[in-house]
Coordinates of C-alpha atoms and ligand atoms in Angstrom, one line a residue:
Chain A
M74 CA -27.3 -15.4 0.0
I75 CA -27.7 -12.1 1.8
E76 CA -30.9 -11.2 3.7
V77 CA -31.4 -7.8 5.1
K78 CA -34.3 -7.8 7.5
N79 CA -35.9 -4.5 8.5
V80 CA -32.5 -2.9 9.1
S81 CA -32.1 0.6 10.5
Y82 CA -28.8 2.3 11.1
R83 CA -28.0 5.5 13.1
Y84 CA -24.8 7.4 13.2
D85 CA -24.9 9.0 16.7
D86 CA -28.3 10.7 16.4
R87 CA -28.7 10.7 12.7
A88 CA -30.6 8.0 10.9
A89 CA -28.8 6.8 7.7
L90 CA -30.9 3.6 7.1
D91 CA -34.6 3.3 7.8
G92 CA -36.2 -0.1 7.7
I93 CA -34.4 -1.7 4.8
D94 CA -35.7 -5.1 3.6
L95 CA -33.7 -6.8 0.8
T96 CA -32.8 -10.3 -0.4
I97 CA -29.9 -10.8 -2.7
D98 CA -29.7 -14.3 -4.3
D99 CA -26.6 -16.3 -5.1
G100 CA -25.0 -15.2 -8.4
E101 CA -27.2 -12.1 -8.8
F102 CA -25.9 -8.8 -10.1
V103 CA -27.5 -6.0 -8.2
A104 CA -26.9 -2.3 -8.7
I105 CA -27.6 0.3 -6.0
I106 CA -28.2 3.9 -7.1
G107 CA -29.3 7.0 -5.1
A108 CA -28.4 10.6 -4.5
N109 CA -25.4 11.7 -2.3
G110 CA -26.2 10.9 1.4
S111 CA -29.0 8.5 0.6
G112 CA -27.4 5.7 2.6
K113 CA -25.8 3.5 -0.1
S114 CA -22.4 3.2 1.6
T115 CA -24.0 2.7 5.0
L116 CA -26.0 -0.2 3.5
A117 CA -22.9 -1.7 1.9
K118 CA -21.0 -1.6 5.1
N119 CA -23.8 -3.4 6.9
L120 CA -23.6 -6.2 4.3
N121 CA -20.2 -7.5 5.7
G122 CA -20.3 -6.4 9.2
L123 CA -18.2 -3.2 8.9
L124 CA -21.2 -1.6 10.5
L125 CA -23.7 -3.5 12.6
P126 CA -27.4 -2.6 12.3
T127 CA -28.9 -0.5 15.1
E128 CA -32.1 -2.4 14.5
G129 CA -33.0 -5.5 12.4
R130 CA -30.6 -8.2 11.2
V131 CA -28.3 -9.0 8.3
L132 CA -27.9 -12.7 7.4
V133 CA -25.2 -13.9 5.1
D134 CA -25.7 -17.6 4.2
G135 CA -27.8 -17.7 7.3
I136 CA -25.1 -16.2 9.6
D137 CA -26.0 -13.1 11.5
T138 CA -23.4 -10.3 11.1
R139 CA -23.7 -9.8 14.8
D140 CA -22.8 -13.4 15.6
D141 CA -19.7 -14.1 13.5
V142 CA -18.4 -11.1 11.6
W143 CA -15.3 -13.0 10.4
S144 CA -17.2 -15.8 8.7
V145 CA -19.4 -13.1 7.1
R146 CA -16.3 -11.1 5.8
A147 CA -14.9 -14.4 4.4
R148 CA -18.0 -14.6 2.3
V149 CA -18.7 -10.9 1.3
G150 CA -15.7 -8.9 0.2
M151 CA -15.6 -5.2 -0.6
V152 CA -13.9 -2.9 -3.0
F153 CA -13.8 0.8 -2.1
Q154 CA -13.8 4.0 -4.0
N155 CA -10.2 5.3 -3.6
P156 CA -7.7 3.0 -5.3
D157 CA -4.8 4.4 -3.3
N158 CA -6.3 3.8 0.2
Q159 CA -7.1 0.1 0.1
I160 CA -3.8 -1.5 -1.0
V161 CA -1.8 -2.6 2.0
G162 CA 1.2 -4.4 0.4
A163 CA 4.3 -2.6 -1.0
V164 CA 4.3 -5.1 -3.9
V165 CA 1.2 -6.2 -5.9
E166 CA 1.4 -9.9 -5.1
D167 CA 2.0 -9.2 -1.4
D168 CA -1.1 -7.1 -1.3
V169 CA -3.2 -9.8 -2.9
A170 CA -1.9 -12.3 -0.4
F171 CA -3.0 -10.1 2.5
G172 CA -6.6 -11.4 2.8
P173 CA -5.8 -15.2 2.6
E174 CA -2.9 -14.6 5.1
N175 CA -5.4 -13.1 7.5
L176 CA -7.6 -16.2 7.0
G177 CA -4.7 -18.5 7.9
V178 CA -4.5 -20.2 4.5
E179 CA -1.5 -22.5 3.9
P180 CA 1.5 -20.7 2.2
L181 CA 1.4 -22.9 -1.0
E182 CA -2.3 -22.5 -1.3
I183 CA -2.0 -18.7 -0.9
R184 CA 0.6 -18.7 -3.7
R185 CA -1.8 -20.6 -6.0
R186 CA -4.8 -18.3 -5.1
V187 CA -2.7 -15.1 -5.7
D188 CA -1.6 -16.2 -9.1
E189 CA -5.1 -17.3 -10.1
A190 CA -6.7 -14.1 -8.8
L191 CA -4.1 -11.9 -10.6
S192 CA -4.6 -13.7 -13.9
T193 CA -8.4 -13.5 -13.5
V194 CA -8.2 -9.7 -13.4
G195 CA -5.4 -9.6 -16.0
M196 CA -2.7 -8.3 -13.7
L197 CA -0.4 -11.4 -13.5
E198 CA 2.4 -9.7 -15.3
Y199 CA 2.4 -6.9 -12.7
R200 CA 2.7 -9.2 -9.7
G201 CA 6.1 -7.8 -8.8
A202 CA 5.2 -4.2 -9.4
A203 CA 4.9 -1.4 -6.8
P204 CA 1.3 -0.3 -6.5
H205 CA 2.0 3.4 -6.7
K206 CA 3.4 2.9 -10.2
L207 CA 0.1 1.5 -11.5
S208 CA -2.8 3.4 -13.1
G209 CA -6.1 3.8 -11.2
G210 CA -7.8 1.1 -13.1
Q211 CA -4.9 -1.3 -12.5
K212 CA -4.9 -0.5 -8.8
Q213 CA -8.6 -1.3 -8.6
R214 CA -8.1 -4.6 -10.4
V215 CA -5.4 -5.4 -7.8
A216 CA -7.9 -4.6 -5.1
I217 CA -10.4 -6.9 -6.8
A218 CA -7.8 -9.7 -7.0
G219 CA -7.2 -9.2 -3.2
V220 CA -10.8 -10.0 -2.6
L221 CA -10.9 -12.9 -5.1
A222 CA -7.9 -14.5 -3.4
M223 CA -10.1 -14.7 -0.2
R224 CA -12.6 -16.8 -2.3
T225 CA -15.6 -14.7 -1.2
K226 CA -18.9 -15.6 -2.8
C227 CA -20.0 -12.0 -3.1
I228 CA -18.2 -8.7 -3.8
V229 CA -19.6 -5.3 -3.0
F230 CA -18.3 -2.4 -5.1
D231 CA -18.8 1.0 -3.4
E232 CA -18.4 3.4 -6.3
A233 CA -15.2 1.5 -7.3
T234 CA -15.1 3.4 -10.6
A235 CA -15.8 6.9 -9.4
M236 CA -12.2 8.1 -9.3
L237 CA -11.1 6.5 -12.5
D238 CA -10.6 7.9 -16.0
P239 CA -12.9 6.4 -18.8
R240 CA -10.3 3.8 -19.7
G241 CA -9.8 2.6 -16.1
R242 CA -13.6 2.6 -15.6
S243 CA -14.2 0.3 -18.6
E244 CA -11.3 -2.0 -17.4
V245 CA -12.9 -2.3 -14.0
L246 CA -16.5 -2.7 -15.4
S247 CA -15.5 -5.5 -17.8
T248 CA -13.7 -7.2 -14.9
I249 CA -16.9 -7.0 -12.8
E250 CA -19.0 -8.4 -15.6
D251 CA -16.5 -11.2 -16.1
L252 CA -16.7 -12.1 -12.4
H253 CA -20.5 -12.2 -12.6
R254 CA -20.2 -14.6 -15.5
R255 CA -18.0 -16.8 -13.3
G256 CA -20.8 -17.0 -10.8
L257 CA -19.9 -14.4 -8.2
T258 CA -22.7 -12.4 -6.6
I259 CA -22.1 -8.7 -7.4
V260 CA -23.5 -5.7 -5.6
M261 CA -22.4 -2.5 -7.4
I262 CA -23.0 1.0 -6.0
T263 CA -22.7 3.6 -8.7
H264 CA -23.8 7.1 -9.8
H265 CA -23.7 6.1 -13.4
M266 CA -26.8 4.8 -15.0
D267 CA -25.0 3.2 -17.9
E268 CA -23.1 1.2 -15.3
A269 CA -26.2 0.3 -13.3
A270 CA -27.9 -0.8 -16.6
R271 CA -25.6 -3.8 -16.7
A272 CA -27.1 -5.2 -13.5
S273 CA -30.0 -7.6 -13.6
R274 CA -31.7 -5.7 -10.8
V275 CA -31.5 -2.0 -9.8
I276 CA -32.3 -0.7 -6.3
V277 CA -33.0 3.0 -5.9
M278 CA -32.3 4.5 -2.5
D279 CA -33.5 7.8 -1.1
G280 CA -33.4 9.1 2.4
G281 CA -32.2 5.8 3.9
R282 CA -35.0 3.8 2.3
I283 CA -35.4 1.6 -0.8
V284 CA -37.8 3.6 -2.9
K285 CA -37.8 1.5 -6.1
L286 CA -36.6 -1.9 -7.2
G287 CA -36.7 -3.4 -10.6
S288 CA -34.9 -4.1 -13.9
A289 CA -32.8 -1.3 -15.3
R290 CA -35.3 -0.7 -18.1
E291 CA -38.1 -0.3 -15.6
I292 CA -36.2 2.0 -13.3
F293 CA -34.7 4.2 -16.0
S294 CA -38.0 4.7 -18.0
D295 CA -39.1 7.5 -15.6
V296 CA -36.5 10.2 -16.1
R297 CA -38.5 12.9 -14.4
W298 CA -38.9 10.9 -11.3
L299 CA -35.2 10.1 -11.2
K300 CA -34.3 13.7 -11.5
K301 CA -36.8 14.6 -8.7
I302 CA -35.0 12.4 -6.2
G303 CA -31.7 14.0 -7.1
L304 CA -30.1 11.5 -9.5
E305 CA -28.0 12.5 -12.4
V306 CA -29.5 11.5 -15.7
P307 CA -27.3 10.9 -18.7
A308 CA -27.8 13.5 -21.4
A309 CA -29.0 10.9 -23.9
A310 CA -31.6 9.6 -21.6
E311 CA -32.9 13.1 -20.9
L312 CA -33.0 13.9 -24.6
G313 CA -34.8 10.6 -25.2
A314 CA -37.4 11.4 -22.6
R315 CA -38.0 14.8 -24.1
L316 CA -38.5 13.2 -27.5
R317 CA -40.9 10.8 -25.8
L318 CA -38.8 7.8 -26.6
K319 CA -38.8 5.0 -24.1
N320 CA -35.8 2.9 -22.8
I321 CA -33.0 5.3 -23.8
L322 CA -30.0 4.8 -21.5
S323 CA -27.1 5.8 -23.6
A324 CA -26.1 7.7 -26.6
D325 CA -25.9 4.4 -28.5
D326 CA -29.5 3.6 -27.7
L327 CA -30.6 7.0 -28.8
I328 CA -28.7 6.9 -32.1
A329 CA -30.1 3.4 -32.8
R330 CA -33.6 4.6 -32.2
L331 CA -33.4 7.8 -34.2
K332 CA -32.0 5.9 -37.1
R333 CA -35.1 3.7 -37.2
Chain B
M221 CA 12.0 17.0 -6.3
F222 CA 12.1 13.6 -4.4
Q223 CA 13.6 11.6 -7.2
D224 CA 16.9 10.6 -5.7
I225 CA 15.7 9.0 -2.5
T226 CA 17.1 5.5 -2.4
L227 CA 15.8 4.9 1.1
G228 CA 14.9 1.2 1.5
Q229 CA 15.2 0.6 -2.2
Y230 CA 15.2 -3.0 -3.3
F231 CA 17.0 -4.3 -6.5
P232 CA 15.5 -7.7 -7.3
G233 CA 18.0 -10.3 -8.2
Q234 CA 19.1 -13.9 -7.8
S235 CA 22.6 -13.5 -6.3
I236 CA 23.8 -15.5 -3.3
I237 CA 23.2 -12.5 -1.1
H238 CA 19.7 -12.1 -2.5
R239 CA 18.9 -15.8 -1.7
L240 CA 20.0 -15.6 2.0
D241 CA 17.3 -15.5 4.6
P242 CA 16.8 -11.9 5.7
R243 CA 17.5 -12.9 9.3
T244 CA 20.9 -14.2 8.3
K245 CA 21.6 -10.9 6.6
I246 CA 20.5 -8.9 9.5
F247 CA 22.8 -10.9 11.7
A248 CA 25.7 -10.5 9.3
V249 CA 25.2 -6.8 9.0
F250 CA 25.2 -6.4 12.8
A251 CA 28.4 -8.4 13.0
L252 CA 29.9 -6.2 10.3
L253 CA 28.8 -3.0 12.0
I254 CA 30.4 -4.2 15.3
M255 CA 33.7 -4.9 13.4
I256 CA 33.6 -1.6 11.6
F257 CA 33.0 0.2 14.8
S258 CA 35.9 -1.4 16.6
A259 CA 38.4 -1.1 13.8
A260 CA 41.4 1.1 14.7
T261 CA 44.4 0.3 12.5
S262 CA 44.8 0.7 8.8
T263 CA 45.3 -3.0 8.4
E264 CA 41.9 -3.6 10.0
Y265 CA 40.3 -1.0 7.8
F266 CA 41.9 -2.5 4.8
F267 CA 40.6 -6.0 5.7
L268 CA 37.0 -4.7 6.2
T269 CA 37.0 -2.6 3.0
A270 CA 38.2 -5.5 1.0
L271 CA 35.5 -7.7 2.7
I272 CA 32.6 -5.3 2.0
F273 CA 33.8 -4.7 -1.5
F274 CA 33.7 -8.5 -2.0
F275 CA 30.1 -8.6 -0.6
V276 CA 29.1 -5.9 -3.1
L277 CA 30.6 -8.0 -5.9
L278 CA 28.7 -11.1 -4.7
S279 CA 25.4 -9.2 -4.5
K280 CA 25.8 -8.2 -8.2
I281 CA 24.4 -4.7 -7.3
Q282 CA 25.7 -2.0 -9.6
M283 CA 28.5 0.1 -8.2
S284 CA 26.6 3.3 -9.2
A285 CA 23.8 2.3 -6.9
V286 CA 26.2 1.7 -4.1
V287 CA 27.8 5.1 -4.6
R288 CA 24.3 6.7 -4.8
S289 CA 23.5 5.3 -1.4
L290 CA 26.3 7.4 0.0
R291 CA 25.0 10.6 -1.5
P292 CA 22.5 11.6 1.2
L293 CA 25.2 11.6 3.8
K294 CA 28.0 13.3 1.9
W295 CA 27.8 16.4 4.0
L296 CA 28.0 14.4 7.3
I297 CA 31.0 12.6 5.9
A298 CA 32.7 15.8 4.8
F299 CA 31.9 17.5 8.1
T300 CA 33.3 14.6 10.1
F301 CA 36.5 14.6 8.0
V302 CA 37.1 18.4 8.5
I303 CA 36.5 18.2 12.3
H304 CA 39.1 15.4 12.6
L305 CA 41.5 17.1 10.2
F306 CA 41.8 20.1 12.5
S307 CA 41.4 18.6 15.9
H308 CA 44.5 16.4 16.4
E309 CA 47.9 17.3 17.8
G310 CA 51.1 16.5 15.9
A311 CA 53.1 17.5 12.9
E312 CA 51.6 20.5 11.1
L313 CA 50.2 20.0 7.6
F314 CA 48.8 23.5 6.9
R315 CA 47.1 26.4 8.7
L316 CA 43.8 28.0 8.2
G317 CA 43.5 31.0 10.5
V318 CA 43.5 29.7 14.0
L319 CA 43.0 26.1 12.8
T320 CA 45.9 23.8 12.3
A321 CA 45.6 20.7 10.1
T322 CA 47.9 17.9 11.2
V323 CA 49.1 14.7 9.6
D324 CA 47.5 12.7 12.4
G325 CA 44.3 14.6 11.9
L326 CA 44.3 13.8 8.1
R327 CA 44.8 10.1 8.9
A328 CA 42.0 10.1 11.5
G329 CA 39.7 12.0 9.3
L330 CA 40.2 9.6 6.4
L331 CA 39.7 6.5 8.6
I332 CA 36.6 7.9 10.2
S333 CA 35.1 8.9 6.8
L334 CA 35.9 5.4 5.6
R335 CA 34.2 4.0 8.7
L336 CA 31.0 5.9 8.0
M337 CA 31.0 4.9 4.3
L338 CA 31.6 1.2 5.2
M339 CA 28.7 1.3 7.6
I340 CA 26.4 2.9 5.1
V341 CA 27.3 0.5 2.3
A342 CA 27.0 -2.6 4.6
S343 CA 23.5 -1.6 5.7
S344 CA 22.5 -0.6 2.2
L345 CA 23.4 -4.0 1.0
L346 CA 20.7 -5.4 3.3
T347 CA 17.9 -3.2 1.9
F348 CA 19.2 -3.5 -1.7
T349 CA 19.1 -7.3 -1.7
T350 CA 16.0 -7.9 0.5
A351 CA 12.4 -7.4 -0.5
P352 CA 10.6 -5.0 1.9
L353 CA 8.1 -7.6 3.0
K354 CA 10.8 -10.1 3.8
L355 CA 12.6 -7.5 5.8
T356 CA 9.4 -6.8 7.9
D357 CA 8.7 -10.5 8.3
A358 CA 12.2 -11.0 9.5
T359 CA 11.8 -8.1 12.0
E360 CA 8.6 -9.7 13.2
K361 CA 10.3 -13.1 13.7
L362 CA 13.3 -11.6 15.4
L363 CA 11.2 -9.5 17.8
T364 CA 8.8 -12.3 18.6
P365 CA 10.8 -13.5 21.7
L366 CA 10.5 -10.0 23.0
K367 CA 6.7 -10.2 23.0
A368 CA 7.0 -11.6 26.5
V369 CA 8.3 -8.3 27.7
G370 CA 5.6 -6.4 25.9
V371 CA 7.2 -5.5 22.5
P372 CA 4.4 -5.5 19.9
A373 CA 6.3 -7.4 17.3
H374 CA 3.5 -8.0 14.8
E375 CA 2.2 -4.4 15.1
L376 CA 5.7 -3.0 14.5
A377 CA 6.2 -5.1 11.4
M378 CA 2.7 -4.1 10.1
M379 CA 3.6 -0.5 10.6
M380 CA 6.8 -0.9 8.7
T381 CA 4.9 -2.6 5.8
I382 CA 2.3 0.2 5.6
A383 CA 5.0 2.9 5.9
L384 CA 6.9 1.3 3.0
R385 CA 3.7 1.1 1.0
F386 CA 2.7 4.7 1.6
I387 CA 5.9 6.6 1.5
P388 CA 6.0 6.9 -2.3
T389 CA 2.3 7.8 -2.4
L390 CA 2.8 10.6 0.2
F391 CA 5.8 11.9 -1.7
E392 CA 3.8 12.0 -4.9
E393 CA 1.0 13.8 -3.1
A394 CA 3.4 16.3 -1.5
D395 CA 4.8 17.0 -5.0
K396 CA 1.2 17.7 -6.2
I397 CA 0.4 20.0 -3.3
I398 CA 3.6 21.9 -3.8
K399 CA 2.8 22.4 -7.4
A400 CA -0.8 23.5 -6.6
Q401 CA 0.4 26.0 -4.0
K402 CA 3.1 27.4 -6.4
I403 CA 0.4 28.1 -8.9
R404 CA -1.4 30.0 -6.2
G405 CA 1.7 32.1 -5.8
L406 CA 3.5 30.3 -2.9
D407 CA 7.3 30.8 -3.2
I408 CA 9.1 28.1 -1.2
E409 CA 12.5 28.5 -2.7
R410 CA 13.2 32.0 -1.4
G411 CA 13.4 33.8 1.9
N412 CA 15.2 33.1 5.1
F413 CA 14.8 29.9 7.2
V414 CA 11.8 31.1 9.3
K415 CA 10.1 32.4 6.2
R416 CA 10.5 29.1 4.4
L417 CA 9.4 27.2 7.5
K418 CA 6.2 29.3 7.4
M419 CA 5.7 28.5 3.8
M420 CA 5.6 24.8 4.7
V421 CA 2.3 25.2 6.5
P422 CA 0.1 25.3 3.4
I423 CA 1.9 22.2 2.2
L424 CA 2.0 20.2 5.4
V425 CA -1.6 20.9 6.6
P426 CA -3.3 19.4 3.5
L427 CA -0.7 16.6 3.5
F428 CA -1.5 15.6 7.1
L429 CA -5.3 15.9 6.6
S430 CA -5.1 13.5 3.6
A431 CA -2.8 11.1 5.5
F432 CA -5.4 10.8 8.3
R433 CA -8.1 10.2 5.7
R434 CA -6.0 7.5 4.1
A435 CA -5.4 5.9 7.5
D436 CA -9.1 5.8 8.1
D437 CA -9.9 4.3 4.7
L438 CA -7.1 1.8 5.0
A439 CA -8.2 0.6 8.4
M440 CA -11.6 0.0 7.0
A441 CA -10.2 -1.9 4.0
M442 CA -8.0 -4.0 6.2
E443 CA -10.9 -5.0 8.4
A444 CA -13.0 -5.8 5.4
R445 CA -10.2 -8.2 4.4
C446 CA -10.4 -10.0 7.7
Y447 CA -7.4 -8.4 9.3
R448 CA -7.5 -9.0 13.1
G449 CA -3.9 -8.7 14.2
G450 CA -1.1 -11.3 14.1
E451 CA -2.9 -14.1 15.7
G452 CA -3.6 -17.0 13.4
R453 CA -2.1 -15.2 10.4
T454 CA 0.0 -17.2 7.8
H455 CA 2.6 -15.8 5.4
M456 CA 2.7 -16.6 1.7
K457 CA 6.5 -16.2 1.6
S458 CA 7.5 -18.0 4.6
L459 CA 11.1 -17.5 5.8
E460 CA 13.4 -20.5 5.8
I461 CA 16.9 -21.1 7.0
T462 CA 18.7 -23.2 4.3
R463 CA 22.1 -24.8 3.9
L464 CA 23.2 -21.5 2.3
D465 CA 22.3 -19.6 5.4
R466 CA 24.2 -22.0 7.7
L467 CA 27.2 -21.6 5.4
A468 CA 26.9 -17.9 5.5
I469 CA 26.7 -17.8 9.3
A470 CA 29.7 -20.0 9.6
A471 CA 31.6 -17.8 7.1
I472 CA 30.7 -14.6 9.1
A473 CA 31.8 -16.3 12.3
L474 CA 35.2 -17.2 10.7
I475 CA 35.6 -13.7 9.4
A476 CA 34.9 -12.3 12.9
G477 CA 37.5 -14.7 14.3
A478 CA 40.0 -13.6 11.7
F479 CA 39.2 -10.0 12.6
V480 CA 39.8 -10.6 16.3
M481 CA 43.2 -12.2 15.4
I482 CA 44.2 -9.2 13.4
R483 CA 43.3 -7.0 16.3
M484 CA 45.3 -9.0 18.8
L485 CA 48.3 -9.1 16.5
S486 CA 48.3 -5.3 16.0
V487 CA 48.1 -4.5 19.8
Ligands
LIG617 N1 -19.2 8.4 9.8 C1 -20.4 9.1 9.8 N2 -20.8 9.8 10.9 C2 -22.0 10.4 10.9 N3 -22.8 10.5 9.8 C3 -22.5 9.8 8.7 C4 -21.2 9.1 8.6 N4 -21.1 8.5 7.4 C5 -22.3 8.9 6.7 N5 -23.1 9.7 7.5 C6 -24.3 10.2 7.1 O1 -25.2 9.2 6.8 C7 -26.0 9.4 5.7 C8 -25.8 8.4 4.6 O2 -24.4 8.4 4.2 P1 -23.8 7.4 3.2 O3 -22.4 7.6 3.1 O4 -24.3 6.0 3.5 O5 -24.5 7.9 1.8 P2 -24.1 7.5 0.3 O6 -25.4 7.2 -0.4 O7 -23.0 6.5 0.3 O8 -23.6 8.9 -0.3 P3 -22.5 9.2 -1.4 O9 -23.1 9.0 -2.7 O10 -22.0 10.6 -1.1 O11 -21.4 8.2 -1.2 C9 -25.6 10.8 5.2 O12 -26.5 11.7 5.6 C10 -24.2 11.1 5.8 O13 -24.0 12.4 6.1
LIG618 MG1 -21.0 6.4 -0.5

């Protein structure tokens, strides 16, 4: 559904993306990892026309982001890192309605979509609440509902769990997995390997390029290489590597293996 | 520190007043404000006080909330009262140094304070019974005819919405920054005015920086959700003038008529 063709992007005189080629299929769950400044957010913003490539093309369902950015944004939604800075409405349901209102959807249909989106993320009972009274995880779920109500086919999460406590993080992660099961295409940018491990495909970025691409197990088997390109490696994975055990991503993996 | 701000506070409910279209309410409040402003005799004040009291009862808003809405302006009210008390000619009530309080002054002071309070309560009724979004939608609708002369109706309404959304967030943040600076030894509760003003710098600078960051993020998030101005936008909660509104408008017109009659009789 998304084709990135030889895309480069420069901020003023600084190259942030350098010849990216990538195809994301309908219904796929892709994770993007990479050190700070490796170009993950820049790539994400190129996927829905928030930034337009300096060179190359991005096609969403065959539509070039240069030609019709609004049709592209109606297909690819985005959830950002800071839960406080992406909610527009002073009441939860008004915020969720914001996207469909912009798309010119009929009022009754908006009402239906808002209720449906809020119940999908488990926030229906908070529809009348003020956003600033919610927890971080709840705010992110409201932001997700705001994208769902637009009926996009794909959602890009740019470190959507980075500012949350463990509880909020797991709320948001299980929501994302649920959406994937419902058939949405998911692109998830993260610094956490245990999060990336849930994806069917992991993309590793370094210096504006895609340097590795494969299943989570393949990517995470080489702990030394990951550390070399500046990625945080979970303590369990590192210990696993030192013990010369393969495929250790979390403490649970490690315990299971050591018990054997 | 910022707990007792009732600014723009909304109390959800199902009363007749809640169910009115916000445009009807804005119209009614304007009519009331004009009447309050032109009231002169005690009869007229009595009429308006009874009327507004009746509206408060209709709205089913708790009296304590109504009283609380007066609190931020209590000093203004007291000040106005004292000025009037001492600034009228006539029979002396008591003396305070060079100042003379008069009976006429007392009467004028009471009426003016009452006028202020009535105005505050009347406008609070509007915000107490109307969801913020409906209020901004109504503003947009009412300003739309002025688009022809260059009034950016949609943009103003969007600004109001965003302000309403972010005021609590910014207050929370200010609270956090103040606490953080206090831990670093900043003492904002002591010193003279200039000194205290200077102490505000380490609070306001981070607050403004973060507000700009937020604005930047928010603009990006709005764009990502296909926001491109008011053109072609729909509204989930569309405003609608119903039979109830027509009744209310007729009632306000009758009340205004009655008020004019009282005025003419008392001249
Ligand atoms: N608005 C901007 N103007 C100029 N340079 C920028 C801008 N945004 C990002 N950059 C630069 O582009 C490069 C890629 O940044 P990007 O934000 O895409 O990285 P990232 O992988 O998302 O990093 P992080 O993990 O910190 O979010 C960095 O070198 C960064 O300094
Ligand atoms: Mg980033």
